[in-house]
XYZ file of C-alpha atoms in Angstrom:
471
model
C 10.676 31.907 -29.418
C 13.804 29.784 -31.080
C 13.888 26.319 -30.442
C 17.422 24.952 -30.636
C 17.624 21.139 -30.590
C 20.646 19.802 -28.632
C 20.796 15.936 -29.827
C 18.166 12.937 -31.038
C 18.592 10.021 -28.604
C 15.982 8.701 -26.550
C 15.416 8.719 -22.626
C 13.190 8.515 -18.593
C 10.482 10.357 -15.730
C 10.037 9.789 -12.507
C 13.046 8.962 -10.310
C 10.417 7.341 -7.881
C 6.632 5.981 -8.503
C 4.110 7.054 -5.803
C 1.971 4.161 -5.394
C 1.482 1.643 -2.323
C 3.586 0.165 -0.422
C 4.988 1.182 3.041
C 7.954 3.552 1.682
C 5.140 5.504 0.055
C 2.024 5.192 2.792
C 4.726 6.764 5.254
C 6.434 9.410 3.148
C 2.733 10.980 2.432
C 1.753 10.330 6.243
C 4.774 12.353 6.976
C 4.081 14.388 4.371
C 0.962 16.224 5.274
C 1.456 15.374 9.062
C 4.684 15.656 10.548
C 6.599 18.069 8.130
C 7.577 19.414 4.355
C 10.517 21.428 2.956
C 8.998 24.412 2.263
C 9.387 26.444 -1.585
C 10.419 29.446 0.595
C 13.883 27.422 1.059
C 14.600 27.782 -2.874
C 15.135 31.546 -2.469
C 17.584 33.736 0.109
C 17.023 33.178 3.622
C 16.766 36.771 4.888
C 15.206 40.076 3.382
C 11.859 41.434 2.233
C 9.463 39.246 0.586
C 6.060 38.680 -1.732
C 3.411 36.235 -1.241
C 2.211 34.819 -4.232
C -1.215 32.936 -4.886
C -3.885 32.772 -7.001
C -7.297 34.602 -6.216
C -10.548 33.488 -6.676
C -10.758 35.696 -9.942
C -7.771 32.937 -11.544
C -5.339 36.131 -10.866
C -2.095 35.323 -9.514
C -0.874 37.657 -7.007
C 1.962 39.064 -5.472
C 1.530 40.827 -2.019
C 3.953 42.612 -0.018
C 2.652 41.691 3.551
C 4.266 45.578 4.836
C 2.500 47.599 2.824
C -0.634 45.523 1.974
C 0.376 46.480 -2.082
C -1.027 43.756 -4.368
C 0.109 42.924 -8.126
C -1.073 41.201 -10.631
C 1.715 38.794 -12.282
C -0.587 37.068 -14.523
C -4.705 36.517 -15.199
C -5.380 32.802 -15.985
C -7.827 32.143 -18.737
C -10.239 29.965 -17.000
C -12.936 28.762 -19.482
C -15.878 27.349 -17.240
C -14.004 27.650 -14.045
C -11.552 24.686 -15.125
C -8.228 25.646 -15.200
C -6.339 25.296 -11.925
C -2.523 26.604 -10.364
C -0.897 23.654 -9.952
C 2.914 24.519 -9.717
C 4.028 28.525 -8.547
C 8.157 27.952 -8.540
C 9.973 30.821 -8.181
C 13.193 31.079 -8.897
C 16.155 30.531 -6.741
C 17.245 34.346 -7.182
C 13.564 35.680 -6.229
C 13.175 37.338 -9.554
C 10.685 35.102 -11.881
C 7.938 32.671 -11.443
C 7.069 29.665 -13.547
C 3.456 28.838 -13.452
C 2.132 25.440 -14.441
C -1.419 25.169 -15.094
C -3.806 22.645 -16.362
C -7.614 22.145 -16.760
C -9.748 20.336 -13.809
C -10.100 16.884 -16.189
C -8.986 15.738 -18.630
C -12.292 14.313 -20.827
C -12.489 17.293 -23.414
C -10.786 17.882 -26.128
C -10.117 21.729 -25.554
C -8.302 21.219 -22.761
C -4.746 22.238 -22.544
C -1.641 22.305 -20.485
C 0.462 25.661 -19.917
C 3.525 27.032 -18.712
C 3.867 30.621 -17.871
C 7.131 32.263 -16.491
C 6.801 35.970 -15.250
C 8.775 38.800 -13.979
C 7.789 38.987 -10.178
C 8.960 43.028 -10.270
C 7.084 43.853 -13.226
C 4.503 41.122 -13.937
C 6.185 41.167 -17.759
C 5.406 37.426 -19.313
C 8.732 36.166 -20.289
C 7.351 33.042 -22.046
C 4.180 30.990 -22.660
C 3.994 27.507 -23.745
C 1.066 25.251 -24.531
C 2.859 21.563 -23.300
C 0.487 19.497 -25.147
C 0.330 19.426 -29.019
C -2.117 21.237 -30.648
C -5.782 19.340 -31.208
C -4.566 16.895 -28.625
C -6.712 14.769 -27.277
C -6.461 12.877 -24.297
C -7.278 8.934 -24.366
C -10.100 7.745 -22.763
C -8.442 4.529 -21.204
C -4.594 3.833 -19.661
C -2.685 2.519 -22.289
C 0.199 1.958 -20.384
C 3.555 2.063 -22.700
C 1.720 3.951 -25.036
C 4.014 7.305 -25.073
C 0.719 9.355 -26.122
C -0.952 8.465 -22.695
C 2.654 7.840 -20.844
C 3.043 12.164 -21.665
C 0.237 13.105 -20.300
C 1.100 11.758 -17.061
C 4.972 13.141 -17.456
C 4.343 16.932 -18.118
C 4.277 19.232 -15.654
C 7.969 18.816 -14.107
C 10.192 22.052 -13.825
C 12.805 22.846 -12.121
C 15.076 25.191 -11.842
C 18.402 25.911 -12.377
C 21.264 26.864 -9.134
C 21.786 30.037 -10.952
C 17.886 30.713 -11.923
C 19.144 31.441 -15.851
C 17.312 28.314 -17.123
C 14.024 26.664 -16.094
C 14.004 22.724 -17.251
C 10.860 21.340 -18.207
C 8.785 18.568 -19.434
C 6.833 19.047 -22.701
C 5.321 17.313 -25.334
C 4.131 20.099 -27.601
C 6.528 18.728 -30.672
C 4.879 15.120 -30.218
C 7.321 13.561 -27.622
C 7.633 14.494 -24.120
C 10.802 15.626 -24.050
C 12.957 17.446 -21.922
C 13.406 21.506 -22.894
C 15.136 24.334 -20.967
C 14.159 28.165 -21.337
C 17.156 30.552 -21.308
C 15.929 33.561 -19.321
C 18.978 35.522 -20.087
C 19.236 35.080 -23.707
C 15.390 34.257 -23.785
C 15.575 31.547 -26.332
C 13.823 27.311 -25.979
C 16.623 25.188 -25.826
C 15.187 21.362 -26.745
C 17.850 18.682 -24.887
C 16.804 15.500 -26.162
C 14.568 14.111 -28.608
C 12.958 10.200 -27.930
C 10.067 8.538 -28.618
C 9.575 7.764 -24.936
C 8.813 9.912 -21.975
C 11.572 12.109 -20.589
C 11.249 12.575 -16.817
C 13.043 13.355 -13.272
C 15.161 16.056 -13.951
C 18.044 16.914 -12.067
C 20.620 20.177 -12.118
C 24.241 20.102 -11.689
C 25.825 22.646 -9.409
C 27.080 24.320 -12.718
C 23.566 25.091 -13.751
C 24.744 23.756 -17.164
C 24.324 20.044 -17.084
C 21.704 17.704 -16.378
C 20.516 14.371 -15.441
C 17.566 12.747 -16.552
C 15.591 9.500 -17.124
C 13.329 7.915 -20.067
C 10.084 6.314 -18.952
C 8.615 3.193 -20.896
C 5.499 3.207 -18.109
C 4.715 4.824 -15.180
C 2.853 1.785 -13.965
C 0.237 1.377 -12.021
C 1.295 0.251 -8.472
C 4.621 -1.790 -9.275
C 6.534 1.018 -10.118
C 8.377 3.052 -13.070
C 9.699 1.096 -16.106
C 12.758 2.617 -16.773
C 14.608 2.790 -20.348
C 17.590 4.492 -19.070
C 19.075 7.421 -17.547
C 21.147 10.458 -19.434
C 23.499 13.404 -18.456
C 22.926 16.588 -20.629
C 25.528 19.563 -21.247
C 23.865 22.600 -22.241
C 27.065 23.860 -23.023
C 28.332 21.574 -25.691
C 24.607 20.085 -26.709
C 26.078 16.511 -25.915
C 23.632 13.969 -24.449
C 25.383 10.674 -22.751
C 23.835 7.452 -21.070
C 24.810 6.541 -17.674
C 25.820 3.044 -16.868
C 25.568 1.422 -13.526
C 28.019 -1.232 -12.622
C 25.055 -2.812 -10.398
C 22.292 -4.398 -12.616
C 19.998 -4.141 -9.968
C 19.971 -0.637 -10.114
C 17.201 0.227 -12.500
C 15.312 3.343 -10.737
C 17.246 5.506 -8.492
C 16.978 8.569 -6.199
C 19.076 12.133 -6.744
C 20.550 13.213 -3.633
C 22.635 15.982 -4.438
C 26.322 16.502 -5.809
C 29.373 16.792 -4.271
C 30.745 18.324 -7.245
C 29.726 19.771 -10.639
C 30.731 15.966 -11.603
C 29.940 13.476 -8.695
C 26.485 12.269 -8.218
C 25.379 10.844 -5.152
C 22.431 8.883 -5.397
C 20.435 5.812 -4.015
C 18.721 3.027 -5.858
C 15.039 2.820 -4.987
C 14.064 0.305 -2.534
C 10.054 0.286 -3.042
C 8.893 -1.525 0.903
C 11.203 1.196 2.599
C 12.883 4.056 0.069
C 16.287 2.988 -0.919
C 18.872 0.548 -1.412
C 23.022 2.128 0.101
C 24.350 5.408 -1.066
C 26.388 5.960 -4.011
C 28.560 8.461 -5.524
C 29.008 8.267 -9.313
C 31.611 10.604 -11.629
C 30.044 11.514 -14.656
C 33.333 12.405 -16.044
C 35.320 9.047 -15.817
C 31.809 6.629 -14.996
C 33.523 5.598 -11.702
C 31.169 4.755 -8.875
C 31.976 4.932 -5.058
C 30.215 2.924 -2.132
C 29.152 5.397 0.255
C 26.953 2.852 1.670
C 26.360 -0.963 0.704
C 23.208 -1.592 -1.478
C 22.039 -4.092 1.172
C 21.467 -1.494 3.280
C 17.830 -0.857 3.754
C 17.359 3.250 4.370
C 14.655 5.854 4.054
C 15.932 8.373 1.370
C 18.908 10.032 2.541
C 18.728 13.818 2.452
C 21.638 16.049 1.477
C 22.684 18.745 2.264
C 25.058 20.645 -0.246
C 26.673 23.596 2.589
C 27.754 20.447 5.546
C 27.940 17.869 2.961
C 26.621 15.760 5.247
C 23.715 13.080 5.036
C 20.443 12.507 7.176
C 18.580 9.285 6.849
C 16.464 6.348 9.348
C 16.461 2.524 9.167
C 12.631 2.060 9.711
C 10.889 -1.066 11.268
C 9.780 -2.273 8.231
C 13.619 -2.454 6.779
C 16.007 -5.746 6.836
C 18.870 -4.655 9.652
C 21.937 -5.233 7.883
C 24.436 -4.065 9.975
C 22.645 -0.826 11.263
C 19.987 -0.808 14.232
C 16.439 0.649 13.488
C 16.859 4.497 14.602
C 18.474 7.906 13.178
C 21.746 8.331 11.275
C 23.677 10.833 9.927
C 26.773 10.706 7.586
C 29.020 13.431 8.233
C 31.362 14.592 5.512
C 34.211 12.839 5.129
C 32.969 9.645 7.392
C 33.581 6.390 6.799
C 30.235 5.225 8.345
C 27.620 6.659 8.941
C 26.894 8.002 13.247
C 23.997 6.352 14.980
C 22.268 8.852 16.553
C 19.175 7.206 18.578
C 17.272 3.627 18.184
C 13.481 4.173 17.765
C 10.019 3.972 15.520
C 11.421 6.892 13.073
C 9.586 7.524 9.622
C 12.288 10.118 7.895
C 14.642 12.893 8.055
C 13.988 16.193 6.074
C 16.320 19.124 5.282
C 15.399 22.632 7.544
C 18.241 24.702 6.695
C 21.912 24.956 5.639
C 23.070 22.616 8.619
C 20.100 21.609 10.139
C 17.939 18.289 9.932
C 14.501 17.158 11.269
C 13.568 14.031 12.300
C 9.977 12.370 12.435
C 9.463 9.986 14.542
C 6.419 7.914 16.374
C 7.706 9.953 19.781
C 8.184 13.454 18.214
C 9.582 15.603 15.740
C 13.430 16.464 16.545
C 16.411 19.007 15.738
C 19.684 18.138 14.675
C 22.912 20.507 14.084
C 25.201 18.818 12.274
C 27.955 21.089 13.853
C 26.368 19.794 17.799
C 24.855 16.123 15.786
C 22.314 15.556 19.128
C 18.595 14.967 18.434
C 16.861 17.936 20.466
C 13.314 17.727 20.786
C 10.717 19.881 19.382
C 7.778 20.989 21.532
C 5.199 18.510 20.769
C 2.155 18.429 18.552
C -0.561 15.906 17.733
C -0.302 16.858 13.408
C 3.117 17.637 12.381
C 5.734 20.329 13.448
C 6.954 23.112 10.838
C 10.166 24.178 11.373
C 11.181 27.993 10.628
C 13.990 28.248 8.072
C 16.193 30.366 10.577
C 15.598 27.397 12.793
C 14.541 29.462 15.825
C 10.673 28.789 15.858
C 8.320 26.195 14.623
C 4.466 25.857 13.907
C 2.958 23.141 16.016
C -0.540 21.680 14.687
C -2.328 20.154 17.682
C -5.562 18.772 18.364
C -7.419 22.458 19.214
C -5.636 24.162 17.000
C -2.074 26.331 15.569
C 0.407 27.167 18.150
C 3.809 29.032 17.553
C 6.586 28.311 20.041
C 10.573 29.392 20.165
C 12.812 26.092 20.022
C 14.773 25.311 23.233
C 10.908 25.836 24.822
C 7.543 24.836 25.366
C 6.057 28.101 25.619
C 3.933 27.348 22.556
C 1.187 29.690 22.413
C -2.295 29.406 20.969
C -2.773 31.132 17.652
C -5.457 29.930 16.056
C -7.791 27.570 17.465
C -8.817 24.768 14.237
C -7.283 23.483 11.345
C -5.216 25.161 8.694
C -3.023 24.173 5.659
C 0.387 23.461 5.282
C 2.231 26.119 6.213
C 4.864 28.344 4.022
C 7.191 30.393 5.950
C 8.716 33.906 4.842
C 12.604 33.330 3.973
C 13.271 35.254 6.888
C 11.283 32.808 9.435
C 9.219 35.787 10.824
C 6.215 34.917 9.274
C 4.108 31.981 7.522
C 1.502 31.774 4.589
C -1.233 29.038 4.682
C -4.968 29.168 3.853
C -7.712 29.030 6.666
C -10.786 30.558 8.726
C -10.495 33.095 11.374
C -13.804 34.990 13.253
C -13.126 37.961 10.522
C -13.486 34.791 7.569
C -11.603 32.861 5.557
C -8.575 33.321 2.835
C -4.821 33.943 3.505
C -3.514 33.897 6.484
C -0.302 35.722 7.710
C 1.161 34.024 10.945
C 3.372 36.538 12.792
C 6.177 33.824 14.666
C 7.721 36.652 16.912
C 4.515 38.185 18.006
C 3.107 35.211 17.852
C -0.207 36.213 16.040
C -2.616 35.193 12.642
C -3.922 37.914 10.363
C -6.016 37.587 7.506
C -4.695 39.616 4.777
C -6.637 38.636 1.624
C -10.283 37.202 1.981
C -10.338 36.485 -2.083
C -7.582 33.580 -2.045
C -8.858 30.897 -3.944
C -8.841 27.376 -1.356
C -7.354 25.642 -4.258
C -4.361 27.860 -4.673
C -0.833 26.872 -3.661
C 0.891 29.485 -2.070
C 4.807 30.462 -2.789
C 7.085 33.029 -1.266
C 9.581 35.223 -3.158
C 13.108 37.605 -1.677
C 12.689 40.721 -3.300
C-alpha cells in the first residue's frame, strides 16, 4: 500500500473530553436512556439491507434478514479470546465496512490495534493496518503530555467521507498519531499531516476532499482536552492550514455541520452545559459570523444539512442570557433562534432529514421543521427510539419493548425485559439489538409493522456492536 505524505506541520483529538461534569453526566444519561442517532442513518434510507455483527467465533457477519443467507466479511484473529469489535462503520454508499479492533487490555506487549476495511458484496479485504508501531508497548502509568501514551488514547477515530471514496483515520503506526485517509477508489494511504502531537476529531467537508482537524497536547483527566490548535486539510492540493479564532476564549470547539463546502458552523465547548453561541466560520477568507452570542449557554446544537436548520435546549443548569430554559430551533435563514416550549429538557438529537427529537424530564418529543410543534411521543420509562422514516418508534418501559405508530398510543408489547440499544433497518421496518427471548438469546430482529421480535442468530457474540448496510 503507497503512503503519500501531504505536509509536516503539527496538530489536535477530541473536539470534546468525556469526563464529569453535568454537560457530560446528561449527554450519557440521554445517551443510553432516552435516545441515539443510529449508524443505520449513515447509509440510504429505503431499500434492502444486511445486518452486520460479529459472532461468537470473532467472525463478522453479514445477514440478509429475507433470506436468512449469512457471509462472512472477515475472521478476527483472536489470540486467547482478547481481541474485541469495537467500531463496524459502513460506508455512507452501503458498499464497504471499516472495522476497528483492539485487544481486551492493554498490559502485554503483543497486543495490537487494527483497522480492516471490507467489501460488504464480496467480503474482499481492501486494506489492513496495524495502528500501533511495531514492538509497541504500552506504558504502564498515564503520562499525560507524553505523545507515546497521549496515542494510545487517540487511535481508533474514522470517519468517513460524504462520498464514501476515503475513510479518515487516526494512526500512529509511523511513530506519531497522525491523521491518514485510505483512497478506496485508487486504493492508495494518503498521510495528511505529520506532528509530534496527537491528531484528533476529524471532520469532512461536504466536498469529501477537505478536512478539519485538531492537535491534542493531553486528553486530561477530568478538566478537559489541551488543545494545540486546529487545521483544515485539502486532499486535493496536499495543503495543510491553521485556523484562527478571533475569540481567545475559544480553545476547544464542537463541529456542527457546513453550510457550504467552505463555511463551518461550530460551537465552542462550554464544559457545565455543552457549548458556548453558534458560529459560522469561512475557511476561505477566515471570516467568522455570529449565529448566536458566545454568552449563550446551549446544549450542542444539532444540524441538519437538508433544512439547514438547528435544534438545541437551554438546560437548568445554564446561565439565561436572553433565552428561557426550554426547546429552540434555528430555522434557516433566522435571525434568532424560535422558542418552542419552556421546560426540564436534556437535548435535541437528529431523526431524519427534517425531523428532530427532543428529551426531556416529561417525555421524548417530535418536531418537523416544515410544522416546528413539539408532538409527543407515546411514553416510556427508558428512552424512545425513533424509526428513521419517522413513522414508528421503540418504547423501552418498565416490563419490557413495545413498538407503537407515532400520532398513537397503541404501543404494543413485544418483548417483555430488557434489550440493547436498538439499530433500525434504513427502511424503518425493522430493528437489530441483542437480547433473550423463550427460544434464547442472540440477535434479535424487531418487525415495527407487524409489530413482532424474532431471533435470527443464537451465535451473536453479547459484546458485538451491531451495524446495518443498503445493499
Amino acid at each position: 500500500m503507497n503512503c503519500v505524505p501531504m505536509s509536516s506541520f503539527v496538530m489536535p483529538r477530541r473536539l470534546f473530553s468525556t469526563r464529569g461534569l453535568w454537560f457530560m453526566r446528561q449527554f450519557v444519561f440521554a445517551f443510553l436512556v432516552v435516545l441515539m442517532i443510529l449508524p443505520a442513518m449513515s447509509v440510504h434510507a429505503q431499500g434492502k439491507h444486511v445486518a452486520i455483527y460479529v459472532n461468537d467465533t470473532f467472525e463478522v457477519v453479514a445477514l440478509n434478514p429475507v433470506t436468512g443467507e449469512q457471509r462472512i466479511l472477515i475472521t478476527l484473529d483472536s489470540p486467547g479470546d482478547r481481541t474485541r469489535a469495537y467500531g463496524l462503520h459502513v460506508s455512507p454508499d452501503g458498499t464497504m465496512l471499516a472495522l476497528f479492533t483492539r485487544t481486551s487490555d492493554f498490559t502485554l506487549p503483543d497486543e495490537d490495534v487494527h483497522l480492516y476495511i471490507v467489501r460488504i458484496a464480496d467480503s474482499q479485504l481492501l486494506f489492513d493496518l496495524d495502528l500501533l508501531p511495531a514492538e509497541y508497548i504500552f506504558p504502564a502509568d498515564t503520562p499525560l503530555r507524553d505523545p507515546n501514551y497521549e496515542m494510545t488514547r487517540a487511535i481508533g477515530e474514522v470517519v468517513w467521507s460524504p462520498d464514501s471514496r476515503y475513510l479518515a483515520f487516526i494512526s500512529g503506526h509511523l511513530g506519531n498519531a497522525d491523521v491518514f485517509a485510505y483512497d478506496a477508489a485508487a486504493q492508495t494511504l494518503l498521510q495528511v499531516n505529520n506532528a509530534p502531537q496527537t491528531a484528533a476529531f476529524i471532520h469532512w467537508a461536504p466536498d469529501s476532499k477537505t478536512l478539519v482537524f485538531n492537535e491534542v497536547i493531553t486528553f486530561g483527566t477530568g478538566s478537559g482536552d489541551e488543545i494545540a490548535g486546529t487545521y483544515f486539510a485539502s486532499l486535493e492540493s496536499g495543503v495543510v492550514q491553521p485556523i484562527t479564532f478571533p475569540d481567545e476564549r475559544i480553545q476547544q470547539f464542537f463541529v456542527l455541520g457546513w453550510l457550504d463546502t467552505q463555511t463551518l458552523l461550530y460551537s465552542p465547548l462550554n464544559f457545565l452545559v455543552g457549548a458556548n453561541g453558534i458560529f459560522a466560520l469561512n475557511l476561505a477568507n477566515g471570516t467568522t459570523s455570529t449565529l448566536l452570542p458566545y454568552e449563550m449557554e446551549i446544549t450542542v446544537p444539532v444540524f441538519d444539512p437538508a433544512t439547514r436548520a438547528l435544534a438545541f435546549v437551554v438546560p437548568d443548569v445554564g446561565v439565561e442570557q436572553g433565552l428561557v430554559k426550554g426547546a429552540y430551533l434555528f430555522p434557516q435563514g433566522a435571525a434568532t433562534p424560535t422558542f418552542l416550549q419552556s421546560g426540564q429538557f436534556y437535548f435535541a438529537q437528529l431523526v431524519r432529514p427534517g425531523f428532530f427529537q427532543y428529551a426531556s424530564s416529561n417525555g421524548n418529543f417530535l418536531l418537523d421543521v416544515n410544522n416546528p410543534q413539539l408532538i409527543p411521543l407515546p411514553t416510556s420509562d427508558f428512552g424512545a427510539f425513533v424509526s428513521p422514516s419517522a413513522d414508528a418508534v421503540a418504547l423501552f418501559r418498565t416490563d419490557g419493548v413495545y413498538l407503537s405508530s407515532l400520532g398513537t398510543d397503541n404501543a404494543t408489547l413485544v418483548l417483555p425485559g430488557e434489550i440493547q440499544v436498538p439499530i433500525w433497518s434504513p427502511d424503518g421496518n425493522f430493528f437489530y439489538s441483542f437480547g433473550f427471548t423463550s427460544e434464547g438469546g442472540g440477535l434479535l430482529q424487531f418487525d415495527a409493522i407487524n409489530r413482532a421480535v424474532h431471533l435470527i442468530d443464537s451465535r451473536m457474540a453479547i459484546t458485538s456492536p451491531i451495524a446495518v448496510a443498503s445493499q
